[in-house]
Tab-separated table of C-alpha atoms in Angstrom:
chain	number	residue	atom	x	y	z
A	259	MET	CA	74.192	68.369	97.228
A	260	ASP	CA	73.415	70.861	94.662
A	261	ASN	CA	69.804	72.291	94.970
A	262	GLY	CA	70.068	74.523	92.039
A	263	SER	CA	70.492	77.576	94.075
A	264	VAL	CA	72.696	80.453	93.317
A	265	SER	CA	75.358	81.265	96.248
A	266	THR	CA	75.299	85.001	96.987
A	267	HIS	CA	78.767	84.762	98.782
A	268	ARG	CA	81.217	86.918	97.020
A	269	GLU	CA	85.172	86.751	97.713
A	270	PRO	CA	86.551	89.961	98.437
A	271	LEU	CA	88.546	91.796	95.732
A	272	VAL	CA	92.159	92.646	96.340
A	273	SER	CA	93.338	95.655	94.562
A	274	ILE	CA	97.203	95.450	93.823
A	275	CYS	CA	98.987	98.691	92.790
A	276	MET	CA	102.322	98.458	91.183
A	277	GLY	CA	104.173	101.607	90.037
A	278	VAL	CA	106.968	100.832	87.427
A	279	TYR	CA	110.240	102.833	86.739
A	280	ASN	CA	112.821	101.157	84.648
A	281	ALA	CA	112.135	97.805	86.174
A	282	ARG	CA	112.939	95.552	83.028
A	283	LYS	CA	115.625	93.576	84.927
A	284	TYR	CA	113.238	92.186	87.783
A	285	LEU	CA	109.868	92.942	86.145
A	286	ILE	CA	108.843	89.369	84.568
A	287	LYS	CA	109.711	87.577	87.732
A	288	THR	CA	107.549	89.907	89.817
A	289	LEU	CA	104.400	89.799	87.625
A	290	GLU	CA	104.906	85.863	87.110
A	291	SER	CA	104.828	85.678	91.211
A	292	ILE	CA	101.450	87.949	91.467
A	293	LEU	CA	99.939	86.072	88.630
A	294	ALA	CA	100.631	82.820	90.513
A	295	GLN	CA	98.687	83.759	93.771
A	296	ASP	CA	96.645	81.076	94.941
A	297	TYR	CA	93.911	83.799	95.701
A	298	PRO	CA	92.596	84.775	92.279
A	299	HIS	CA	90.224	87.491	93.139
A	300	PHE	CA	92.213	90.594	92.304
A	301	GLU	CA	92.831	93.530	89.881
A	302	LEU	CA	96.446	94.581	89.196
A	303	LEU	CA	96.906	98.195	88.435
A	304	ILE	CA	100.211	98.916	86.839
A	305	SER	CA	101.379	102.609	86.123
A	306	ASP	CA	104.408	103.235	84.530
A	307	ASN	CA	106.205	106.471	85.616
A	308	GLY	CA	107.903	107.125	82.325
A	309	SER	CA	110.424	104.181	81.832
A	310	GLN	CA	112.972	104.207	79.315
A	311	ASP	CA	113.925	100.603	79.318
A	312	ARG	CA	111.316	97.881	78.101
A	313	SER	CA	109.109	98.037	81.242
A	314	ASP	CA	106.342	99.186	78.879
A	315	GLU	CA	106.515	96.322	76.388
A	316	ILE	CA	106.362	93.812	79.336
A	317	CYS	CA	103.645	95.442	80.909
A	318	ARG	CA	101.690	95.490	77.678
A	319	LYS	CA	102.524	91.995	76.827
A	320	TYR	CA	101.122	90.807	80.239
A	321	ALA	CA	98.290	93.024	80.057
A	322	ARG	CA	97.123	91.587	76.942
A	323	GLN	CA	97.478	88.081	78.598
A	324	ASP	CA	95.430	88.530	81.659
A	325	LYS	CA	92.465	90.706	82.089
A	326	ARG	CA	93.027	91.488	85.759
A	327	ILE	CA	95.762	93.778	84.900
A	328	ILE	CA	95.030	97.361	83.993
A	329	TYR	CA	97.828	99.303	82.820
A	330	SER	CA	98.653	102.840	82.046
A	331	ARG	CA	101.669	104.869	81.547
A	332	HIS	CA	102.893	108.188	82.243
A	333	GLU	CA	105.313	109.826	79.214
A	334	THR	CA	107.409	111.387	81.694
A	335	ASN	CA	108.419	110.516	85.264
A	336	ILE	CA	105.951	112.130	87.801
A	337	ASN	CA	106.393	112.015	91.673
A	338	PRO	CA	106.312	108.356	92.958
A	339	LEU	CA	103.414	109.188	95.456
A	340	GLU	CA	101.281	111.142	92.856
A	341	ASN	CA	101.672	108.109	90.606
A	342	SER	CA	100.776	105.891	93.425
A	343	THR	CA	97.698	107.954	94.439
A	344	GLY	CA	96.591	108.005	91.030
A	345	MET	CA	96.342	104.275	90.887
A	346	LEU	CA	94.577	104.328	94.431
A	347	ASP	CA	91.950	106.593	93.094
A	348	ARG	CA	90.836	104.146	90.314
A	349	THR	CA	90.837	100.977	92.649
A	350	SER	CA	87.547	98.974	93.333
A	351	GLY	CA	88.751	96.323	95.721
A	352	ASP	CA	87.828	95.613	99.500
A	353	TYR	CA	91.454	95.250	100.486
A	354	HIS	CA	94.575	96.914	98.872
A	355	LEU	CA	98.390	96.137	98.256
A	356	TRP	CA	101.131	98.261	97.240
A	357	ALA	CA	103.423	96.015	95.098
A	358	SER	CA	107.004	96.876	94.367
A	359	ASP	CA	108.132	96.327	90.735
A	360	HIS	CA	111.242	94.290	91.803
A	361	ASP	CA	109.708	91.904	94.558
A	362	ILE	CA	108.950	88.268	94.301
A	363	TYR	CA	105.771	87.190	96.234
A	364	HIS	CA	105.043	83.977	97.633
A	365	PRO	CA	101.926	81.945	96.012
A	366	GLN	CA	99.974	82.400	99.432
A	367	PHE	CA	101.048	86.015	99.916
A	368	ILE	CA	97.472	87.397	99.528
A	369	SER	CA	95.525	84.329	100.901
A	370	SER	CA	97.463	84.091	104.141
A	371	LEU	CA	96.866	87.836	104.791
A	372	LEU	CA	93.179	87.573	104.238
A	373	GLU	CA	93.137	84.975	106.420
A	374	VAL	CA	94.370	87.124	109.366
A	375	TYR	CA	91.426	89.418	108.526
A	376	ARG	CA	88.926	86.746	108.716
A	377	ASN	CA	90.108	86.107	112.356
A	378	ALA	CA	90.492	89.899	113.244
A	379	ASP	CA	88.206	92.388	114.668
A	380	ASP	CA	87.344	95.695	112.387
A	381	SER	CA	89.938	97.774	114.349
A	382	VAL	CA	92.774	95.745	112.342
A	383	VAL	CA	93.305	97.718	109.065
A	384	LEU	CA	96.979	96.331	108.094
A	385	CYS	CA	98.657	93.146	108.123
A	386	TYR	CA	101.765	91.991	106.741
A	387	PRO	CA	104.301	89.274	106.824
A	388	ASP	CA	108.013	88.772	107.633
A	389	THR	CA	110.300	89.904	104.563
A	390	LEU	CA	112.912	87.741	102.943
A	391	ARG	CA	115.882	89.500	101.458
A	392	ILE	CA	117.217	88.055	98.248
A	393	ASP	CA	120.400	88.787	96.086
A	394	GLU	CA	119.986	89.316	92.656
A	395	ASN	CA	120.597	85.327	92.078
A	396	ASN	CA	117.745	84.601	94.586
A	397	ARG	CA	120.161	83.896	97.452
A	398	SER	CA	118.894	84.330	100.980
A	399	LEU	CA	120.220	87.391	103.007
A	400	GLY	CA	118.017	86.931	106.029
A	401	ILE	CA	114.624	87.558	107.279
A	402	ILE	CA	113.664	91.127	107.973
A	403	GLU	CA	111.468	91.198	111.011
A	404	GLU	CA	109.646	94.414	111.800
A	405	ASP	CA	107.006	94.909	114.272
A	406	ILE	CA	104.744	97.887	114.174
A	407	ASP	CA	101.828	96.379	116.165
A	408	THR	CA	100.452	99.639	117.323
A	409	ARG	CA	96.997	98.488	118.985
A	410	GLY	CA	96.376	100.090	122.040
A	411	LEU	CA	98.811	102.861	121.787
A	412	SER	CA	98.090	106.624	121.961
A	413	PRO	CA	98.653	108.269	118.600
A	414	THR	CA	101.941	109.868	119.680
A	415	GLU	CA	103.254	106.324	121.029
A	416	ARG	CA	102.127	105.061	117.431
A	417	PHE	CA	104.221	107.399	115.699
A	418	LYS	CA	107.438	107.110	117.888
A	419	LYS	CA	107.189	103.325	117.275
A	420	VAL	CA	106.806	103.445	113.590
A	421	ILE	CA	109.575	106.423	112.956
A	422	TRP	CA	111.972	104.731	115.303
A	423	GLY	CA	111.307	101.008	114.803
A	424	LEU	CA	111.602	100.496	111.136
A	425	ASN	CA	114.655	99.744	109.188
A	426	PHE	CA	113.208	98.863	105.726
A	427	CYS	CA	109.590	99.876	106.070
A	428	THR	CA	108.597	96.905	104.570
A	429	PRO	CA	104.902	96.876	106.132
A	430	ILE	CA	104.113	99.267	104.108
A	431	TYR	CA	103.640	96.437	101.416
A	432	GLY	CA	101.156	94.665	103.558
A	433	LEU	CA	97.375	94.147	103.147
A	434	TYR	CA	95.160	97.101	104.035
A	435	ARG	CA	91.561	97.423	104.371
A	436	MET	CA	90.819	99.627	101.460
A	437	ALA	CA	88.241	102.182	103.348
A	438	ALA	CA	90.945	102.780	105.939
A	439	LEU	CA	93.946	103.438	103.215
A	440	LYS	CA	91.861	105.802	101.283
A	441	GLU	CA	91.001	107.791	104.189
A	442	ILE	CA	94.554	108.511	104.905
A	443	TRP	CA	96.533	108.391	101.691
A	444	LYS	CA	96.875	111.801	100.233
A	445	VAL	CA	99.808	113.470	98.206
A	446	ARG	CA	102.073	115.049	100.992
A	447	HIS	CA	105.605	116.306	99.665
A	448	ILE	CA	107.497	115.307	102.475
A	449	THR	CA	110.181	113.113	103.446
A	450	GLY	CA	109.485	109.426	104.014
A	451	PRO	CA	105.922	109.520	103.650
A	452	ASP	CA	105.561	105.928	104.244
A	453	ARG	CA	106.761	106.262	107.626
A	454	VAL	CA	104.008	109.104	108.248
A	455	TYR	CA	101.110	106.941	106.836
A	456	LEU	CA	101.895	103.785	108.842
A	457	PRO	CA	101.076	105.178	112.267
């Protein structure tokens, strides 16, 4: 029964950051899958890294249609890591997702990961699903199962598990606690920065 009181409960905001570069072929499917999430409380920051195809046109069209999209563009291609960091600096969410410009996301991608956090303690700062590989015609190429559960391991053990235990590095596209991610995510000109950040 409605007693006229106003709820003070606030659903957590999820910040999605997507770097785009010459992604016209798959970009529409990617954007449609993100906007079709059953969890609506997100902002989508898109940073076009100097694309020369129709990516800019596609992104601007979707940004006009959905106020959750914040679009920006670099006129020339900059370092992908710097492009990502620039977006992260402008986020305001409680949780964070890196989004690829050529992936398709299940409608419950965000909501299912948030459910994990609702049942986890504060030491959990990243959760991620298995990834289904598909070809350009959406045919299944099998599940990628990558395990980087590093709870209880020493820093050295964590580093070894991540460096040697990943093939596709799909956990980088999981859901992070924003405070933890901003604490570690810096521009470092190194090979394989995603593997360095994950431990």
